[in-house]
Coordinates of C-alpha atoms in Angstrom, one line a residue:
M1356 CA -38.4 -49.5 -17.9
L1357 CA -37.2 -46.6 -16.5
S1358 CA -38.9 -44.2 -14.8
S1359 CA -40.0 -40.9 -14.9
E1360 CA -37.1 -39.2 -13.1
Q1361 CA -34.6 -41.3 -15.3
K1362 CA -36.2 -40.3 -17.9
A1363 CA -36.2 -36.1 -17.1
T1364 CA -32.4 -36.7 -15.9
L1365 CA -31.6 -38.5 -19.5
D1366 CA -32.9 -35.7 -22.3
D1367 CA -31.1 -32.7 -19.6
Y1368 CA -28.2 -34.9 -19.9
V1369 CA -28.9 -35.9 -23.5
N1370 CA -29.4 -32.6 -24.5
I1371 CA -27.3 -29.7 -23.0
G1372 CA -26.2 -31.9 -19.1
H1373 CA -22.7 -33.5 -21.0
R1374 CA -21.2 -30.2 -21.4
S1375 CA -21.3 -30.1 -17.6
T1376 CA -18.3 -32.8 -17.5
P1377 CA -15.3 -32.5 -19.5
G1378 CA -14.1 -34.9 -22.0
W1379 CA -14.7 -35.8 -25.8
L1380 CA -19.0 -36.7 -26.5
W1381 CA -20.1 -35.9 -29.3
Q1382 CA -24.2 -34.6 -29.5
S1383 CA -25.5 -36.8 -32.0
A1384 CA -23.7 -40.5 -30.3
A1385 CA -25.0 -39.3 -27.4
Y1386 CA -28.4 -39.5 -28.6
I1387 CA -27.9 -42.8 -31.0
T1388 CA -26.4 -44.2 -27.6
A1389 CA -29.8 -43.7 -25.9
L1390 CA -32.4 -44.7 -28.5
L1391 CA -30.4 -48.2 -28.8
G1392 CA -30.3 -48.7 -25.2
M1393 CA -33.6 -47.7 -24.9
K1394 CA -34.6 -49.8 -27.4
Q1395 CA -32.4 -52.3 -26.1
I1396 CA -34.8 -51.9 -22.2
E1397 CA -37.3 -52.2 -24.7
D1398 CA -36.4 -55.5 -26.4
G1399 CA -36.4 -56.8 -22.4
L1400 CA -32.8 -57.2 -22.8
Q1401 CA -30.5 -57.1 -19.5
G1402 CA -27.1 -57.6 -18.5
N1403 CA -24.8 -54.2 -17.1
L1404 CA -23.6 -51.3 -18.7
G1405 CA -19.4 -50.3 -19.0
E1406 CA -17.3 -48.7 -20.3
I1407 CA -12.9 -49.2 -20.7
G1408 CA -11.0 -45.2 -20.0
V1409 CA -13.5 -42.8 -18.1
W1410 CA -11.0 -39.9 -18.1
Q1411 CA -14.4 -37.5 -16.3
G1412 CA -17.0 -39.9 -16.7
R1413 CA -18.2 -37.8 -20.0
Y1414 CA -20.0 -40.6 -22.0
L1415 CA -20.1 -43.1 -18.3
F1416 CA -22.2 -41.1 -16.8
L1417 CA -25.0 -41.3 -19.6
L1418 CA -24.4 -45.1 -19.4
G1419 CA -25.5 -44.8 -15.8
L1420 CA -28.6 -43.0 -16.0
L1421 CA -29.8 -45.8 -18.8
S1422 CA -28.8 -48.7 -16.3
R1423 CA -32.6 -50.3 -15.2
E1424 CA -31.8 -50.5 -10.6
N1425 CA -30.9 -54.6 -11.7
E1426 CA -28.3 -53.1 -13.5
K1427 CA -24.6 -52.4 -12.8
V1428 CA -22.3 -49.8 -14.1
A1429 CA -18.8 -50.7 -14.4
G1430 CA -15.5 -47.8 -15.1
I1431 CA -12.1 -49.3 -15.4
D1432 CA -9.2 -47.2 -16.2
S1433 CA -5.6 -47.3 -14.7
F1434 CA -6.0 -42.8 -14.2
V1435 CA -2.4 -43.3 -15.1
H1436 CA -2.8 -40.3 -17.9
S1437 CA -5.0 -38.3 -15.5
P1438 CA -3.1 -35.1 -14.1
D1439 CA -5.3 -36.5 -11.3
P1440 CA -5.5 -39.8 -10.8
E1441 CA -7.7 -39.8 -7.5
G1442 CA -9.3 -36.5 -7.7
F1443 CA -10.8 -37.8 -11.0
A1444 CA -11.8 -40.8 -9.3
R1445 CA -13.9 -39.7 -6.6
R1446 CA -14.8 -37.1 -9.2
V1447 CA -17.0 -40.2 -11.5
E1448 CA -17.3 -41.6 -8.4
N1449 CA -19.4 -38.6 -7.0
R1450 CA -21.5 -37.8 -9.9
F1451 CA -22.7 -41.7 -9.8
N1452 CA -23.9 -40.9 -5.6
L1453 CA -25.4 -38.0 -5.9
D1454 CA -27.6 -38.3 -8.8
A1455 CA -30.8 -40.8 -7.8
S1456 CA -30.5 -42.8 -11.4
T1457 CA -27.0 -44.1 -10.9
A1458 CA -26.5 -44.0 -6.9
G1459 CA -24.8 -46.6 -5.4
K1460 CA -25.1 -49.2 -9.1
L1461 CA -21.3 -47.9 -10.1
T1462 CA -18.2 -50.3 -9.3
L1463 CA -14.5 -47.7 -10.5
I1464 CA -12.2 -50.8 -11.5
K1465 CA -8.0 -48.5 -11.7
E1466 CA -5.8 -51.4 -12.6
D1467 CA -4.6 -51.6 -16.8
S1468 CA -7.5 -53.0 -18.4
T1469 CA -4.6 -54.9 -20.9
K1470 CA -3.8 -57.3 -18.0
L1471 CA -7.5 -58.1 -16.5
T1472 CA -9.4 -61.0 -17.2
P1473 CA -13.3 -61.2 -18.1
E1474 CA -13.7 -62.8 -14.8
K1475 CA -13.0 -60.8 -12.5
I1476 CA -14.4 -57.5 -14.5
R1477 CA -17.6 -59.7 -14.0
Q1478 CA -17.6 -60.1 -10.1
S1479 CA -17.4 -57.1 -10.2
V1480 CA -20.5 -56.2 -11.3
E1481 CA -22.5 -60.3 -11.2
G1482 CA -22.5 -60.5 -14.1
D1483 CA -22.3 -59.7 -17.6
F1484 CA -22.7 -56.9 -20.5
R1485 CA -24.8 -55.0 -23.0
L1486 CA -23.4 -51.7 -23.9
F1487 CA -19.8 -51.2 -22.8
S1488 CA -17.5 -48.8 -24.7
V1489 CA -14.5 -49.2 -25.6
D1490 CA -12.4 -46.0 -25.2
G1491 CA -9.2 -47.3 -23.6
G1492 CA -5.0 -46.8 -24.7
H1493 CA -5.2 -46.6 -28.1
L1494 CA -2.6 -47.9 -29.6
A1495 CA -2.9 -50.8 -32.0
H1496 CA -2.3 -53.5 -29.8
E1497 CA -4.3 -52.0 -26.7
V1498 CA -7.8 -51.9 -28.9
L1499 CA -7.1 -55.0 -29.7
S1500 CA -6.9 -56.8 -26.8
D1501 CA -9.8 -54.2 -25.7
A1502 CA -12.0 -55.1 -27.8
A1503 CA -11.1 -58.3 -27.3
L1504 CA -12.1 -58.5 -23.5
V1505 CA -15.3 -56.8 -24.1
S1506 CA -16.4 -58.8 -26.3
Q1507 CA -16.8 -62.0 -23.8
M1508 CA -18.7 -60.9 -21.6
M1509 CA -21.3 -59.4 -23.7
V1510 CA -25.1 -60.8 -24.0
P1511 CA -26.7 -61.3 -27.1
G1512 CA -27.9 -58.9 -28.5
G1513 CA -25.6 -56.4 -26.5
I1514 CA -23.7 -54.0 -28.4
M1515 CA -20.1 -52.7 -28.6
I1516 CA -19.2 -49.2 -28.6
L1517 CA -15.9 -48.5 -30.1
D1518 CA -14.4 -45.1 -30.2
D1519 CA -12.2 -42.8 -31.5
I1520 CA -12.5 -45.4 -34.7
L1521 CA -12.6 -41.3 -37.2
N1522 CA -9.4 -40.2 -34.9
S1523 CA -6.8 -38.2 -37.5
T1524 CA -4.8 -38.7 -34.7
C1525 CA -4.6 -42.2 -33.3
P1526 CA -3.9 -44.1 -36.3
G1527 CA -4.2 -47.1 -33.8
V1528 CA -7.3 -47.5 -33.2
I1529 CA -8.1 -47.4 -36.9
E1530 CA -5.4 -51.0 -37.3
G1531 CA -6.5 -52.6 -33.7
T1532 CA -10.6 -52.1 -34.3
L1533 CA -9.5 -54.1 -37.8
D1534 CA -7.6 -56.6 -37.1
F1535 CA -10.2 -57.1 -34.3
L1536 CA -13.1 -57.6 -36.5
R1537 CA -11.1 -59.9 -38.9
S1538 CA -9.8 -61.7 -36.2
P1539 CA -11.7 -65.4 -35.3
Q1540 CA -12.9 -63.6 -31.8
G1541 CA -14.0 -60.5 -33.9
S1542 CA -15.2 -61.9 -37.0
Q1543 CA -18.7 -63.5 -35.3
F1544 CA -19.0 -59.2 -34.9
A1545 CA -21.1 -56.9 -37.3
P1546 CA -20.4 -52.6 -37.3
F1547 CA -23.6 -51.2 -37.6
C1548 CA -23.8 -47.5 -37.3
L1549 CA -21.1 -45.3 -37.5
V1550 CA -21.9 -41.9 -35.9
G1551 CA -20.2 -39.0 -33.7
N1552 CA -16.6 -40.8 -33.5
K1553 CA -17.6 -44.0 -32.3
L1554 CA -18.4 -47.4 -34.8
M1555 CA -21.2 -49.7 -33.2
V1556 CA -20.9 -53.6 -32.9
T1557 CA -22.6 -56.5 -32.5
D1558 CA -23.3 -60.2 -33.1
K1559 CA -23.8 -61.3 -36.0
A1560 CA -27.1 -62.2 -35.7
S1561 CA -28.4 -58.9 -34.3
A1562 CA -27.2 -56.2 -36.0
D1563 CA -29.8 -57.3 -38.9
H1564 CA -31.9 -55.2 -35.5
Y1565 CA -30.6 -52.7 -34.2
R1566 CA -29.7 -51.5 -38.2
N1567 CA -33.4 -51.7 -39.0
Y1568 CA -34.3 -50.6 -36.6
L1569 CA -32.2 -47.1 -36.7
L1570 CA -33.9 -47.1 -40.4
H1571 CA -37.2 -46.7 -38.7
V1572 CA -36.6 -44.0 -36.4
I1573 CA -34.2 -42.1 -38.7
Q1574 CA -37.1 -41.8 -41.3
E1575 CA -40.0 -42.0 -39.7
N1576 CA -38.1 -38.3 -37.0
K1577 CA -36.9 -36.8 -40.7
D1578 CA -37.3 -33.7 -40.2
A1579 CA -35.2 -33.8 -37.6
S1580 CA -32.1 -31.9 -36.8
I1581 CA -30.4 -35.2 -36.5
F1582 CA -31.9 -37.1 -38.2
R1583 CA -32.0 -35.0 -41.9
D1584 CA -29.1 -35.4 -43.8
T1585 CA -28.5 -39.0 -43.0
A1586 CA -32.6 -39.8 -44.1
Q1587 CA -31.3 -37.5 -47.6
T1588 CA -28.3 -39.8 -47.5
I1589 CA -29.8 -42.8 -47.9
S1590 CA -32.5 -42.0 -49.9
D1591 CA -30.2 -41.1 -52.4
F1592 CA -27.9 -44.6 -52.7
P1593 CA -30.2 -46.8 -54.7
E1594 CA -32.2 -49.3 -52.3
G1595 CA -30.7 -51.4 -50.2
V1596 CA -27.0 -50.1 -50.8
Y1597 CA -25.8 -49.2 -47.5
P1598 CA -21.8 -48.6 -46.9
K1599 CA -20.1 -51.6 -45.8
L1600 CA -17.1 -52.2 -42.9
C1601 CA -15.4 -56.0 -42.4
G1602 CA -18.4 -57.0 -45.1
S1603 CA -21.0 -55.2 -42.8
D1604 CA -23.9 -52.7 -43.5
L1605 CA -23.3 -49.6 -42.2
I1606 CA -26.1 -46.6 -41.1
V1607 CA -23.7 -43.6 -41.0
V1608 CA -25.2 -41.3 -38.7
T1609 CA -23.8 -37.8 -40.6
W1610 CA -25.2 -34.3 -39.6
S1611 CA -24.6 -31.2 -41.5
G1612 CA -25.5 -27.9 -43.0
D1613 CA -27.4 -25.0 -42.6
Y1614 CA -31.5 -25.9 -42.1
L1615 CA -34.0 -23.7 -40.8
I1616 CA -36.9 -27.0 -39.4
S1617 CA -39.7 -27.5 -36.6
D1618 CA -38.4 -29.5 -34.3
N1619 CA -42.2 -29.7 -31.9
G1620 CA -44.2 -27.1 -33.5
G1621 CA -41.2 -24.1 -33.4
P1622 CA -38.6 -22.4 -35.9
V1623 CA -35.2 -24.3 -34.5
L1624 CA -32.3 -22.5 -36.8
I1625 CA -29.3 -25.5 -37.2
R1626 CA -25.6 -24.4 -37.7
T1627 CA -23.2 -27.6 -37.2
K1628 CA -21.2 -29.9 -39.1
V1629 CA -20.8 -32.9 -38.6
C1630 CA -16.7 -32.4 -38.6
D1631 CA -16.7 -29.5 -36.1
M1632 CA -17.3 -30.7 -32.1
H1633 CA -17.1 -27.3 -30.9
E1634 CA -20.6 -26.2 -33.5
M1635 CA -21.9 -29.4 -31.8
D1636 CA -21.7 -28.3 -28.8
S1637 CA -23.1 -25.2 -29.0
P1638 CA -26.2 -24.0 -27.1
E1639 CA -28.0 -22.9 -30.6
V1640 CA -28.4 -26.1 -31.1
Q1641 CA -32.2 -27.9 -29.9
L1642 CA -32.9 -30.9 -30.3
P1643 CA -35.6 -33.2 -30.2
S1644 CA -36.2 -35.1 -26.9
V1645 CA -34.2 -38.5 -26.6
V1646 CA -36.6 -40.1 -24.7
S1647 CA -40.6 -38.1 -26.3
L1648 CA -38.3 -39.5 -30.0
F1649 CA -37.7 -43.4 -29.2
E1650 CA -41.2 -43.5 -27.5
R1651 CA -43.0 -41.8 -31.0
S1652 CA -40.9 -44.0 -33.0
A1653 CA -42.1 -47.1 -30.5
A1654 CA -46.2 -45.9 -31.3
V1655 CA -45.6 -46.1 -35.3
A1656 CA -44.1 -49.5 -35.3
G1657 CA -46.4 -50.5 -32.4

């Protein structure tokens, strides 16, 4: 499991700390990623963590905080689109090495991901992956290439996270994602969650497990701001009916509206819309601790 110090750092990063790193990450996506990463640990799943498309490491550092002592983190980026390639890479490395939870775990591969092989990436971290974010090139053929590459390195029960699936400025991501899911290789995977512009997919044998886990967490914590809309939406559907993508049931985590709710005994005013990332990043938005919510849900399930 994660150490108490690592859990505290993870809580802070999901709730507030991620805002200090330039980049793009909806808080709802950070929250769900943390829950799924901890669920994998609870299940005893072993594997490394990685990302194609690092930028300045806003999401990669979250993945690093979900890694156990014996697990490694791979960041793949040519940095050709950054204004300061060496500076960007150095800042990512420094961020990992300055935190006790992630020090020594990161390997940066500064190459074009479409020219890499699974063998080279495996060698860099000595194994396959349980969590991997695909956020590299946004043209259709680049997304297809990256997803196909990553799919060859996932352990059974591993989760691939495809970014910008609903970004209207990047239609190639939508095309490339669908091309992958409909390919012979990608058809072995099933989407199970859509949250904060990220699509979560896993092997078909594991999709129900993660989908049912998220349903359990949402139902047990439906008064928490992050799950209130989703729980209401699910209850509005006929029983057992969900949105589908490529034939797979999706849990679509939405977060919108104005509510006065009570989290952990204190009134919290939530004013945010799922479509506005600036409001999502507002310091006024407060959430229950993701670690405490995970542990409470596990206790109820047990």
